[in-house]
Amino acid sequence: MNVEGQKQYKEAIDAFKEGLKTDPVNSGLYSGLAECYVDTNEYDIAIMYSKMALDNAVSKEEKLIATGIIAYAYSMNEDYNSAIGYHKELLEEDSKNRDNFFNYIISCYYFFWSIWRQRINTRKVNYVNFFF
């Protein structure tokens, strides 16, 4: 990300935080912060603000948005087990999007498997000893 892009995200983050001073239970402000942190690859902070958005959500839509951001941030942070858990919550809450979420969950499993396989291959672990 270039310097100008970083500056714009910093300004947006500051604006969301300023808004939270006057409305500390606004789920949309927390989600906005979370999205800024996702876009700047700060996934742990994004997860934290998304969970705050989820805690303060008053509508189904706010809950779905916050849950989706959490699932995405966990995926990008390569914590696929956590991501899958939140995607399952999305499936339960929003059945209209089952196909999209199902495909995303499959991709999480695929990425988890490919990373695991790479780590095994680089360590030269004997598969028989690894499983038994």
PDB file of C-alpha atoms in Angstrom:
ATOM      1  CA  MET A   1       0.000   0.000   0.000  1.00  0.00           C
ATOM      2  CA  ASN A   2       1.347   3.401  -0.892  1.00  0.00           C
ATOM      3  CA  VAL A   3       1.816   6.267   1.548  1.00  0.00           C
ATOM      4  CA  GLU A   4      -1.334   8.063   0.370  1.00  0.00           C
ATOM      5  CA  GLY A   5      -3.417   4.924   0.909  1.00  0.00           C
ATOM      6  CA  GLN A   6      -1.973   4.484   4.390  1.00  0.00           C
ATOM      7  CA  LYS A   7      -2.806   8.095   5.189  1.00  0.00           C
ATOM      8  CA  GLN A   8      -6.423   7.639   4.054  1.00  0.00           C
ATOM      9  CA  TYR A   9      -6.867   4.524   6.195  1.00  0.00           C
ATOM     10  CA  LYS A  10      -5.341   6.328   9.187  1.00  0.00           C
ATOM     11  CA  GLU A  11      -7.821   9.177   8.692  1.00  0.00           C
ATOM     12  CA  ALA A  12     -10.719   6.726   8.395  1.00  0.00           C
ATOM     13  CA  ILE A  13      -9.621   4.865  11.525  1.00  0.00           C
ATOM     14  CA  ASP A  14      -9.361   8.129  13.433  1.00  0.00           C
ATOM     15  CA  ALA A  15     -12.842   9.154  12.249  1.00  0.00           C
ATOM     16  CA  PHE A  16     -14.391   5.840  13.331  1.00  0.00           C
ATOM     17  CA  LYS A  17     -12.703   6.079  16.729  1.00  0.00           C
ATOM     18  CA  GLU A  18     -13.926   9.645  17.130  1.00  0.00           C
ATOM     19  CA  GLY A  19     -17.460   8.488  16.337  1.00  0.00           C
ATOM     20  CA  LEU A  20     -17.199   5.787  19.000  1.00  0.00           C
ATOM     21  CA  LYS A  21     -16.499   8.457  21.620  1.00  0.00           C
ATOM     22  CA  THR A  22     -20.023   9.787  21.133  1.00  0.00           C
ATOM     23  CA  ASP A  23     -21.712   6.472  20.266  1.00  0.00           C
ATOM     24  CA  PRO A  24     -19.761   3.640  21.949  1.00  0.00           C
ATOM     25  CA  VAL A  25     -22.332   0.942  21.127  1.00  0.00           C
ATOM     26  CA  ASN A  26     -22.591   1.587  17.382  1.00  0.00           C
ATOM     27  CA  SER A  27     -21.960  -1.744  15.660  1.00  0.00           C
ATOM     28  CA  GLY A  28     -21.462  -0.065  12.281  1.00  0.00           C
ATOM     29  CA  LEU A  29     -18.578   2.026  13.576  1.00  0.00           C
ATOM     30  CA  TYR A  30     -16.851  -1.055  14.978  1.00  0.00           C
ATOM     31  CA  SER A  31     -17.386  -2.881  11.669  1.00  0.00           C
ATOM     32  CA  GLY A  32     -15.982   0.094   9.773  1.00  0.00           C
ATOM     33  CA  LEU A  33     -12.879   0.036  11.962  1.00  0.00           C
ATOM     34  CA  ALA A  34     -12.552  -3.698  11.431  1.00  0.00           C
ATOM     35  CA  GLU A  35     -12.749  -3.309   7.654  1.00  0.00           C
ATOM     36  CA  CYS A  36     -10.018  -0.645   7.731  1.00  0.00           C
ATOM     37  CA  TYR A  37      -7.782  -2.983   9.681  1.00  0.00           C
ATOM     38  CA  VAL A  38      -8.528  -5.875   7.310  1.00  0.00           C
ATOM     39  CA  ASP A  39      -7.575  -3.653   4.379  1.00  0.00           C
ATOM     40  CA  THR A  40      -4.283  -2.757   6.085  1.00  0.00           C
ATOM     41  CA  ASN A  41      -3.567  -6.448   6.833  1.00  0.00           C
ATOM     42  CA  GLU A  42      -3.880  -5.985  10.601  1.00  0.00           C
ATOM     43  CA  TYR A  43      -6.108  -9.004  11.072  1.00  0.00           C
ATOM     44  CA  ASP A  44      -5.829  -9.430  14.843  1.00  0.00           C
ATOM     45  CA  ILE A  45      -7.028  -5.864  15.390  1.00  0.00           C
ATOM     46  CA  ALA A  46      -9.764  -6.389  12.790  1.00  0.00           C
ATOM     47  CA  ILE A  47     -10.960  -9.468  14.660  1.00  0.00           C
ATOM     48  CA  MET A  48     -11.024  -7.545  17.933  1.00  0.00           C
ATOM     49  CA  TYR A  49     -13.175  -4.727  16.485  1.00  0.00           C
ATOM     50  CA  SER A  50     -15.401  -7.186  14.619  1.00  0.00           C
ATOM     51  CA  LYS A  51     -16.128  -8.998  17.857  1.00  0.00           C
ATOM     52  CA  MET A  52     -17.024  -5.662  19.441  1.00  0.00           C
ATOM     53  CA  ALA A  53     -19.347  -5.011  16.498  1.00  0.00           C
ATOM     54  CA  LEU A  54     -20.923  -8.420  17.024  1.00  0.00           C
ATOM     55  CA  ASP A  55     -21.397  -7.748  20.738  1.00  0.00           C
ATOM     56  CA  ASN A  56     -23.174  -4.472  19.934  1.00  0.00           C
ATOM     57  CA  ALA A  57     -25.173  -5.668  16.911  1.00  0.00           C
ATOM     58  CA  VAL A  58     -28.886  -4.961  17.223  1.00  0.00           C
ATOM     59  CA  SER A  59     -30.021  -6.251  13.839  1.00  0.00           C
ATOM     60  CA  LYS A  60     -29.514  -9.459  11.924  1.00  0.00           C
ATOM     61  CA  GLU A  61     -27.731  -7.516   9.175  1.00  0.00           C
ATOM     62  CA  GLU A  62     -25.236  -6.007  11.643  1.00  0.00           C
ATOM     63  CA  LYS A  63     -24.594  -9.456  13.090  1.00  0.00           C
ATOM     64  CA  LEU A  64     -24.006 -10.946   9.620  1.00  0.00           C
ATOM     65  CA  ILE A  65     -21.626  -8.151   8.630  1.00  0.00           C
ATOM     66  CA  ALA A  66     -19.560  -8.480  11.815  1.00  0.00           C
ATOM     67  CA  THR A  67     -19.490 -12.277  11.600  1.00  0.00           C
ATOM     68  CA  GLY A  68     -18.416 -12.113   7.949  1.00  0.00           C
ATOM     69  CA  ILE A  69     -15.542  -9.751   8.746  1.00  0.00           C
ATOM     70  CA  ILE A  70     -14.398 -12.024  11.582  1.00  0.00           C
ATOM     71  CA  ALA A  71     -14.496 -15.087   9.322  1.00  0.00           C
ATOM     72  CA  TYR A  72     -12.563 -13.299   6.581  1.00  0.00           C
ATOM     73  CA  ALA A  73      -9.944 -11.897   8.981  1.00  0.00           C
ATOM     74  CA  TYR A  74      -9.350 -15.320  10.530  1.00  0.00           C
ATOM     75  CA  SER A  75      -8.932 -16.771   7.028  1.00  0.00           C
ATOM     76  CA  MET A  76      -6.439 -14.115   6.043  1.00  0.00           C
ATOM     77  CA  ASN A  77      -4.604 -14.708   9.332  1.00  0.00           C
ATOM     78  CA  GLU A  78      -4.403 -18.407   8.338  1.00  0.00           C
ATOM     79  CA  ASP A  79      -6.496 -19.465  11.354  1.00  0.00           C
ATOM     80  CA  TYR A  80      -8.770 -21.641   9.259  1.00  0.00           C
ATOM     81  CA  ASN A  81     -10.371 -23.547  12.118  1.00  0.00           C
ATOM     82  CA  SER A  82     -11.661 -20.307  13.640  1.00  0.00           C
ATOM     83  CA  ALA A  83     -12.680 -19.012  10.210  1.00  0.00           C
ATOM     84  CA  ILE A  84     -14.704 -22.125   9.509  1.00  0.00           C
ATOM     85  CA  GLY A  85     -16.521 -21.776  12.838  1.00  0.00           C
ATOM     86  CA  TYR A  86     -17.662 -18.263  11.959  1.00  0.00           C
ATOM     87  CA  HIS A  87     -18.593 -19.325   8.427  1.00  0.00           C
ATOM     88  CA  LYS A  88     -20.781 -22.031   9.929  1.00  0.00           C
ATOM     89  CA  GLU A  89     -22.507 -19.354  12.010  1.00  0.00           C
ATOM     90  CA  LEU A  90     -23.119 -17.394   8.817  1.00  0.00           C
ATOM     91  CA  LEU A  91     -24.633 -20.476   7.202  1.00  0.00           C
ATOM     92  CA  GLU A  92     -27.016 -20.899  10.101  1.00  0.00           C
ATOM     93  CA  GLU A  93     -28.040 -17.244  10.079  1.00  0.00           C
ATOM     94  CA  ASP A  94     -28.326 -16.601   6.354  1.00  0.00           C
ATOM     95  CA  SER A  95     -29.474 -19.628   4.388  1.00  0.00           C
ATOM     96  CA  LYS A  96     -29.795 -17.597   1.144  1.00  0.00           C
ATOM     97  CA  ASN A  97     -26.019 -17.465   0.864  1.00  0.00           C
ATOM     98  CA  ARG A  98     -25.318 -21.126   1.626  1.00  0.00           C
ATOM     99  CA  ASP A  99     -23.609 -21.832  -1.698  1.00  0.00           C
ATOM    100  CA  ASN A 100     -21.206 -18.892  -1.338  1.00  0.00           C
ATOM    101  CA  PHE A 101     -20.323 -19.756   2.247  1.00  0.00           C
ATOM    102  CA  PHE A 102     -19.997 -23.460   1.469  1.00  0.00           C
ATOM    103  CA  ASN A 103     -17.518 -22.701  -1.311  1.00  0.00           C
ATOM    104  CA  TYR A 104     -15.554 -20.415   0.995  1.00  0.00           C
ATOM    105  CA  ILE A 105     -15.418 -23.053   3.742  1.00  0.00           C
ATOM    106  CA  ILE A 106     -14.082 -25.552   1.213  1.00  0.00           C
ATOM    107  CA  SER A 107     -11.399 -23.056   0.201  1.00  0.00           C
ATOM    108  CA  CYS A 108     -10.408 -22.663   3.886  1.00  0.00           C
ATOM    109  CA  TYR A 109      -9.988 -26.412   4.195  1.00  0.00           C
ATOM    110  CA  TYR A 110      -7.982 -26.469   0.956  1.00  0.00           C
ATOM    111  CA  PHE A 111      -5.637 -23.694   2.116  1.00  0.00           C
ATOM    112  CA  PHE A 112      -5.234 -25.328   5.524  1.00  0.00           C
ATOM    113  CA  TRP A 113      -4.338 -28.623   3.846  1.00  0.00           C
ATOM    114  CA  SER A 114      -1.891 -27.007   1.418  1.00  0.00           C
ATOM    115  CA  ILE A 115      -0.113 -25.118   4.210  1.00  0.00           C
ATOM    116  CA  TRP A 116       0.052 -28.229   6.367  1.00  0.00           C
ATOM    117  CA  ARG A 117       1.425 -30.229   3.432  1.00  0.00           C
ATOM    118  CA  GLN A 118       4.091 -27.578   2.742  1.00  0.00           C
ATOM    119  CA  ARG A 119       5.211 -27.609   6.367  1.00  0.00           C
ATOM    120  CA  ILE A 120       5.400 -31.389   6.420  1.00  0.00           C
ATOM    121  CA  ASN A 121       7.394 -31.415   3.180  1.00  0.00           C
ATOM    122  CA  THR A 122       9.872 -28.808   4.390  1.00  0.00           C
ATOM    123  CA  ARG A 123      10.469 -30.669   7.644  1.00  0.00           C
ATOM    124  CA  LYS A 124      10.895 -34.060   5.955  1.00  0.00           C
ATOM    125  CA  VAL A 125       8.583 -35.668   8.498  1.00  0.00           C
ATOM    126  CA  ASN A 126       7.898 -39.347   8.068  1.00  0.00           C
ATOM    127  CA  TYR A 127       4.130 -39.549   7.476  1.00  0.00           C
ATOM    128  CA  VAL A 128       3.837 -42.929   9.188  1.00  0.00           C
ATOM    129  CA  ASN A 129       5.470 -41.632  12.377  1.00  0.00           C
ATOM    130  CA  PHE A 130       3.519 -38.388  12.185  1.00  0.00           C
ATOM    131  CA  PHE A 131       0.126 -40.109  12.396  1.00  0.00           C
ATOM    132  CA  PHE A 132       1.015 -42.953  14.788  1.00  0.00           C
TER     133      PHE A 132
END
